[in-house]
Amino acid sequence: MDERWIDEALEKTLDKIRTNVDAVGFRYPHVSLGGRYNDQGPEFWTSGFWPGILWLYHTATGDDAAKMLAIRLEEGMDRVLDGFVTIHHDVGFMWLPTSVAHYLSDGDGTARVRGLKAASHLAGRFNPAGRFIRAWNDKVQANSQGWAIIDCMMNLPLLYWASRETGDPRFRHVATAHSDTVLSSFRRGDGSFPHIVSFDPETGVKICNIGGQGYGPNSAWARGQAWALYGFAIGYRETGDVRYLEASKDASHFFISHLPERKVPVWDFRAPEGKRDAEDSSAAACAASGLIELSRLLPDGPDKEFYRSQGVAILKGLYDYYADWSGDQQAVILHGTVHYPAGRNIDVPIIYADYFFLEALLKLKGMKGLF
Ligand code: GLY
């Protein structure tokens, strides 16, 4: 396949970010409304993605204004980390693309401590009876003491990083224990995963699956499948455990085989007729980056080429049909869905779609992602 479009897509995306350094500036975007990214505040779980885009952009271009803005945004998140009460399992989404990216870029000691504090919080959420990391907190979701969610697979690289950084395996033990529980209690025979699993927080016994942002307990929320395929690829990258590799491959096959021609899924692969009226481009962007990550972990051969080509095909679908270059829109990728069952932010551009689109394009150019 002619891949010249990859350079073109990357150049246009970097151009848009160049403009956004001033146009978006000191905001913590979640979704774009009326062509303009909103400011959801530093507490929200997506606050790390705009700084993450800035770090990727800085690494690709050397632009120091982007780096300075990313650091200011990271500092603006301190009151959230130190305030404690609003933070939950998503500290990986928040502090990997900010503080850990900062520390890995220039060795900043304060950034390192922020990353370790976030990792300690995540490890502290581990429930030893059920061997899972608790999702959310009472403020976000009442009575969720026994809940674990598939999204959390993407927070685990914070724990792997913390173990490497401190030489203390505890963080990694928590990450692998949680991953093993996801294998035993979430994973289905067809490679798909529910959004939420509820456990008895006292005994650790599984109670049931819960639909969450997906259609129902037995459905396959599209972004959840993307979190799984990428998260287990990271688990394999960090541990070499082939069970995680198999889980990532199976989740990838489920995702790929259910995609329509333009490569962007309906918000839930098993949404019934009448509820298939919203796509989720963010699931596609995350899956593309995950598939390319998976491919990079494999030895040369047909498998490696297969996962790369599937990731590239999804990116091409996003570039051809979902990207905006009109000049009227701050976001790159259109048509994401945040929470269909709750009717929240349906058919909008979402900041993490832009993040994973850029990350995937840069991986194709040999750069690493931030997860
Ligand atoms: N982690 C929440 C979501 O994917 O919407």
Coordinates of C-alpha atoms and ligand atoms in Angstrom, one line a residue:
M1 CA 0.0 0.0 0.0
D2 CA 1.2 3.5 -0.8
E3 CA 1.9 5.1 2.6
R4 CA 2.8 8.6 1.5
W5 CA -0.5 9.7 3.1
I6 CA 1.0 9.0 6.5
D7 CA 3.5 11.8 6.1
E8 CA 0.8 14.1 4.9
A9 CA -1.5 13.2 7.8
L10 CA 1.3 13.7 10.3
E11 CA 2.3 17.1 8.8
K12 CA -1.3 18.4 8.9
T13 CA -1.8 17.1 12.5
L14 CA 1.4 18.8 13.6
D15 CA 0.3 22.0 11.9
K16 CA -2.9 22.0 13.8
I17 CA -1.2 21.4 17.1
R18 CA 1.2 24.3 16.3
T19 CA -1.9 26.5 16.0
N20 CA -3.5 25.0 19.1
V21 CA -0.5 25.8 21.3
D22 CA -1.9 29.3 21.4
A23 CA -5.5 28.7 20.4
V24 CA -6.2 26.0 23.0
G25 CA -3.4 27.1 25.4
F26 CA -3.9 26.6 29.2
R27 CA -7.0 24.5 29.1
Y28 CA -7.7 20.9 30.0
P29 CA -9.9 19.8 27.1
H30 CA -12.2 16.8 27.0
V31 CA -14.5 17.4 24.0
S32 CA -14.7 20.0 21.3
L33 CA -18.0 21.9 21.2
G34 CA -18.8 24.3 18.3
G35 CA -15.3 23.8 17.0
R36 CA -13.6 24.8 20.2
Y37 CA -12.0 22.5 22.8
N38 CA -13.7 22.9 26.2
D39 CA -12.0 23.3 29.6
Q40 CA -13.0 20.3 31.8
G41 CA -10.6 21.3 34.5
P42 CA -7.5 19.5 35.9
E43 CA -9.6 17.0 38.1
F44 CA -11.2 15.2 35.1
W45 CA -9.6 12.0 34.0
T46 CA -8.8 13.4 30.5
S47 CA -6.6 16.2 31.8
G48 CA -3.4 14.5 30.8
F49 CA -4.2 14.2 27.1
W50 CA -3.6 17.8 25.9
P51 CA -0.3 18.0 27.7
G52 CA 0.5 14.5 26.3
I53 CA -0.2 15.8 22.8
L54 CA 2.2 18.7 23.6
W55 CA 4.9 16.4 24.8
L56 CA 4.6 14.2 21.6
Y57 CA 4.6 17.4 19.5
H58 CA 7.7 18.8 21.4
T59 CA 9.6 15.5 20.9
A60 CA 8.7 15.4 17.2
T61 CA 9.5 19.0 16.4
G62 CA 11.7 20.4 19.2
D63 CA 9.2 23.2 19.9
D64 CA 9.9 24.6 23.3
A65 CA 6.7 26.6 23.7
A66 CA 4.8 23.4 23.6
K67 CA 7.0 21.9 26.3
M68 CA 6.6 25.0 28.5
L69 CA 2.8 24.8 28.2
A70 CA 2.8 21.1 29.0
I71 CA 4.8 21.8 32.2
R72 CA 2.4 24.6 33.2
L73 CA -0.5 22.3 32.7
E74 CA 1.3 19.6 34.7
E75 CA 1.9 22.1 37.6
G76 CA -1.8 23.0 37.4
M77 CA -2.7 19.4 38.3
D78 CA -0.7 19.5 41.6
R79 CA -3.7 20.6 43.6
V80 CA -5.6 17.5 42.3
L81 CA -2.8 15.1 43.1
D82 CA -2.3 16.6 46.6
G83 CA -6.0 17.2 47.2
F84 CA -6.5 13.4 46.9
V85 CA -10.3 13.2 47.3
T86 CA -11.1 13.5 43.6
I87 CA -8.5 11.2 42.2
H88 CA -9.1 7.5 41.4
H89 CA -7.8 4.7 39.2
D90 CA -7.3 7.1 36.2
V91 CA -4.1 8.5 37.7
G92 CA -2.2 6.7 34.9
F93 CA -4.2 8.5 32.2
M94 CA -3.4 11.7 34.0
W95 CA 0.2 11.5 35.1
L96 CA 1.8 9.2 32.5
P97 CA 1.4 11.7 29.6
T98 CA 2.3 14.6 31.9
S99 CA 4.8 14.0 34.8
V100 CA 6.3 10.7 33.6
A101 CA 6.6 12.1 30.0
H102 CA 8.3 15.2 31.5
Y103 CA 10.7 13.2 33.7
L104 CA 11.6 10.9 30.8
S105 CA 12.2 13.9 28.6
D106 CA 14.6 15.9 30.8
G107 CA 15.0 14.1 34.1
D108 CA 13.0 16.7 36.1
G109 CA 13.0 15.5 39.8
T110 CA 9.7 17.2 40.7
A111 CA 8.0 15.5 37.8
R112 CA 9.5 12.1 38.9
V113 CA 8.0 12.6 42.4
R114 CA 4.6 13.4 40.9
G115 CA 4.7 10.2 38.9
L116 CA 5.6 8.2 42.0
K117 CA 2.9 9.7 44.1
A118 CA 0.3 8.9 41.4
A119 CA 1.7 5.3 41.2
S120 CA 1.5 4.9 44.9
H121 CA -2.1 6.1 44.8
L122 CA -2.9 3.5 42.1
A123 CA -1.2 0.7 44.0
G124 CA -3.1 1.7 47.1
R125 CA -6.4 1.1 45.4
F126 CA -5.6 -2.6 45.1
N127 CA -8.1 -4.9 46.8
P128 CA -6.2 -8.0 48.0
A129 CA -9.3 -10.1 48.5
G130 CA -10.4 -9.8 44.9
R131 CA -6.9 -9.0 43.5
F132 CA -8.3 -6.0 41.5
I133 CA -7.7 -2.3 41.4
R134 CA -10.8 -0.5 42.5
A135 CA -12.4 1.8 39.9
W136 CA -13.6 5.4 40.6
N137 CA -14.5 6.6 44.1
D138 CA -17.7 7.4 46.0
K139 CA -17.8 10.9 44.6
V140 CA -17.8 9.8 41.0
Q141 CA -19.7 6.5 41.4
A142 CA -21.5 5.7 44.7
N143 CA -21.3 2.1 46.0
S144 CA -18.4 1.1 43.7
Q145 CA -16.1 -0.3 46.3
G146 CA -16.1 -3.6 44.5
W147 CA -15.9 -2.4 40.9
A148 CA -13.1 -2.8 38.5
I149 CA -13.2 -1.6 34.8
I150 CA -11.5 -2.6 31.6
D151 CA -10.2 1.0 31.1
C152 CA -7.8 0.5 34.0
M153 CA -5.5 -1.7 31.9
M154 CA -4.3 1.6 30.4
N155 CA -3.3 2.9 33.8
L156 CA -1.0 0.0 34.6
P157 CA 2.1 1.3 32.7
L158 CA 2.4 3.8 35.5
L159 CA 2.9 0.9 37.9
Y160 CA 5.4 -0.8 35.6
W161 CA 7.3 2.5 35.3
A162 CA 7.3 3.0 39.1
S163 CA 8.8 -0.5 39.7
R164 CA 11.5 0.1 37.2
E165 CA 12.2 3.6 38.6
T166 CA 12.4 2.6 42.2
G167 CA 13.7 -1.0 41.9
D168 CA 10.8 -2.1 44.0
P169 CA 8.7 -4.9 42.4
R170 CA 5.5 -4.1 44.5
F171 CA 4.0 -1.8 41.8
R172 CA 4.5 -4.5 39.1
H173 CA 3.0 -7.1 41.4
V174 CA -0.1 -5.1 41.7
A175 CA -0.3 -4.5 37.9
T176 CA 0.1 -8.2 37.1
A177 CA -2.3 -9.3 39.8
H178 CA -5.0 -6.9 38.5
S179 CA -4.3 -8.1 34.9
D180 CA -4.6 -11.7 35.9
T181 CA -8.0 -10.9 37.5
V182 CA -9.1 -9.2 34.2
L183 CA -8.1 -12.4 32.4
S184 CA -10.0 -14.7 34.7
S185 CA -13.1 -12.5 35.5
F186 CA -13.6 -10.2 32.5
R187 CA -12.3 -12.0 29.4
R188 CA -14.8 -13.8 27.2
G189 CA -14.1 -16.7 24.9
D190 CA -14.5 -14.5 21.8
G191 CA -11.8 -12.1 23.0
S192 CA -14.2 -9.4 24.1
F193 CA -14.5 -7.8 27.5
P194 CA -17.4 -6.1 29.5
H195 CA -16.8 -2.6 30.7
I196 CA -17.3 -3.2 34.5
V197 CA -17.1 -6.2 36.7
S198 CA -18.5 -6.0 40.2
F199 CA -16.9 -8.0 43.0
D200 CA -17.8 -8.4 46.7
P201 CA -15.3 -6.0 48.2
E202 CA -15.1 -8.0 51.4
T203 CA -14.7 -11.5 50.0
G204 CA -13.4 -10.7 46.5
V205 CA -15.9 -13.0 44.8
K206 CA -17.2 -11.9 41.4
I207 CA -20.8 -10.8 41.5
C208 CA -21.6 -9.8 37.9
N209 CA -20.7 -7.9 34.7
I210 CA -22.2 -4.4 34.4
G211 CA -22.7 -2.6 31.1
G212 CA -21.4 0.8 32.1
Q213 CA -20.6 2.9 29.1
G214 CA -21.5 -0.1 26.9
Y215 CA -25.0 -1.3 25.9
G216 CA -25.2 -4.0 28.6
P217 CA -23.4 -6.7 30.7
N218 CA -23.0 -9.0 27.7
S219 CA -22.1 -6.3 25.1
A220 CA -18.8 -5.1 23.7
W221 CA -18.3 -1.4 24.3
A222 CA -16.0 -0.4 21.4
R223 CA -13.6 1.8 23.4
G224 CA -13.4 -0.9 26.1
Q225 CA -12.2 -3.4 23.5
A226 CA -9.6 -0.8 22.4
W227 CA -8.4 -0.3 26.0
A228 CA -8.1 -4.0 26.4
L229 CA -6.1 -4.7 23.2
Y230 CA -3.7 -1.9 23.9
G231 CA -3.5 -2.5 27.7
F232 CA -2.7 -6.2 27.3
A233 CA -0.1 -5.4 24.6
I234 CA 1.6 -3.1 27.2
G235 CA 1.3 -5.9 29.8
Y236 CA 3.2 -8.2 27.4
R237 CA 5.8 -5.5 26.6
E238 CA 6.4 -5.0 30.4
T239 CA 6.4 -8.6 31.6
G240 CA 6.9 -10.9 28.6
D241 CA 3.9 -12.9 29.8
V242 CA 2.5 -14.6 26.7
R243 CA -1.0 -14.8 28.3
Y244 CA -1.1 -11.1 28.0
L245 CA 0.1 -11.3 24.4
E246 CA -2.7 -13.8 23.6
A247 CA -5.3 -11.6 25.2
S248 CA -4.1 -8.6 23.2
K249 CA -4.2 -10.6 20.0
D250 CA -7.7 -12.0 20.7
A251 CA -9.1 -8.6 21.6
S252 CA -7.5 -7.3 18.4
H253 CA -9.1 -9.9 16.3
F254 CA -12.5 -9.3 17.9
F255 CA -12.1 -5.5 17.2
I256 CA -10.8 -5.8 13.6
S257 CA -13.3 -8.5 12.6
H258 CA -16.3 -6.3 13.7
L259 CA -15.2 -3.1 11.9
P260 CA -17.2 -1.6 9.1
E261 CA -15.6 -0.5 5.8
R262 CA -14.5 2.9 7.0
K263 CA -12.8 1.3 10.1
V264 CA -14.6 3.3 12.8
P265 CA -16.9 1.2 15.0
V266 CA -20.3 1.9 16.3
W267 CA -20.1 2.9 20.0
D268 CA -20.8 -0.7 21.0
F269 CA -20.1 -3.7 18.7
R270 CA -23.3 -5.4 20.1
A271 CA -25.6 -2.4 20.2
P272 CA -29.0 -3.5 18.8
E273 CA -30.7 -2.1 15.8
G274 CA -32.2 1.3 16.7
K275 CA -29.2 2.1 18.9
R276 CA -26.5 1.9 16.3
D277 CA -26.7 5.6 15.4
A278 CA -23.4 6.8 16.9
E279 CA -19.8 5.9 16.0
D280 CA -16.8 6.2 18.2
S281 CA -13.7 7.4 16.4
S282 CA -11.8 7.5 19.7
A283 CA -12.0 3.7 20.0
A284 CA -10.6 3.5 16.5
A285 CA -7.7 5.8 17.2
C286 CA -6.8 4.0 20.5
A287 CA -7.1 0.6 18.8
A288 CA -4.8 1.8 15.9
S289 CA -2.1 2.8 18.3
G290 CA -2.5 -0.4 20.3
L291 CA -2.3 -2.5 17.2
I292 CA 0.9 -0.7 16.1
E293 CA 2.3 -1.2 19.6
L294 CA 1.4 -4.9 19.4
S295 CA 3.1 -5.2 16.1
R296 CA 6.3 -3.6 17.4
L297 CA 6.6 -6.3 20.1
L298 CA 6.5 -9.2 17.6
P299 CA 9.4 -10.7 15.7
D300 CA 9.6 -10.1 12.0
G301 CA 7.1 -12.2 10.2
P302 CA 3.5 -12.3 9.0
D303 CA 2.0 -11.6 12.5
K304 CA 4.0 -8.4 12.9
E305 CA 3.0 -7.2 9.4
F306 CA -0.7 -8.2 10.0
Y307 CA -1.2 -6.1 13.2
R308 CA 0.7 -3.1 11.7
S309 CA -1.3 -3.2 8.5
Q310 CA -4.6 -3.3 10.5
G311 CA -3.5 -0.4 12.6
V312 CA -2.5 1.5 9.5
A313 CA -5.8 0.7 7.8
I314 CA -7.7 2.2 10.8
L315 CA -5.6 5.3 10.7
K316 CA -6.3 5.6 7.0
G317 CA -10.0 5.4 7.7
L318 CA -9.7 8.1 10.3
Y319 CA -7.7 10.3 8.0
D320 CA -9.9 9.8 4.9
Y321 CA -13.3 10.1 6.6
Y322 CA -13.1 11.6 10.1
A323 CA -10.3 14.2 10.2
D324 CA -11.0 17.9 10.0
W325 CA -8.7 20.3 8.1
S326 CA -11.3 23.0 7.5
G327 CA -9.7 25.6 9.9
D328 CA -13.0 25.9 11.8
Q329 CA -12.3 23.1 14.2
Q330 CA -9.6 22.8 16.9
A331 CA -9.9 19.0 17.1
V332 CA -8.4 16.7 14.4
I333 CA -10.7 13.7 14.7
L334 CA -14.5 14.1 14.6
H335 CA -17.4 11.8 15.6
G336 CA -16.5 10.3 19.0
T337 CA -18.9 9.1 21.6
V338 CA -18.2 9.5 25.3
H339 CA -21.2 7.8 27.0
Y340 CA -24.1 6.7 24.8
P341 CA -26.3 5.1 27.5
A342 CA -26.1 8.4 29.5
G343 CA -26.6 10.5 26.4
R344 CA -23.4 12.4 27.2
N345 CA -21.2 13.8 24.4
I346 CA -22.4 11.8 21.4
D347 CA -20.9 12.5 18.0
V348 CA -18.3 15.0 19.2
P349 CA -14.5 15.3 18.8
I350 CA -12.8 13.9 21.9
I351 CA -9.3 14.9 23.0
Y352 CA -8.0 11.3 23.4
A353 CA -8.9 10.5 19.8
D354 CA -6.5 13.3 18.8
Y355 CA -3.9 12.0 21.2
F356 CA -4.0 8.4 20.0
F357 CA -4.2 9.4 16.3
L358 CA -1.0 11.5 16.7
E359 CA 0.7 8.8 18.9
A360 CA 0.0 6.1 16.3
L361 CA 1.3 8.2 13.4
L362 CA 4.5 9.0 15.3
K363 CA 5.0 5.3 16.2
L364 CA 4.9 4.6 12.4
K365 CA 7.8 7.1 12.2
G366 CA 9.8 5.2 14.9
M367 CA 8.8 7.3 18.0
K368 CA 7.5 5.8 21.3
G369 CA 4.1 6.5 22.8
L370 CA 3.6 7.8 26.3
F371 CA 1.8 4.7 27.7
Ligands
GLY1 N1 -12.1 5.8 30.6 C1 -13.4 6.3 30.4 C2 -13.7 6.2 28.9 O1 -13.1 5.6 28.2 O2 -14.7 6.9 28.6

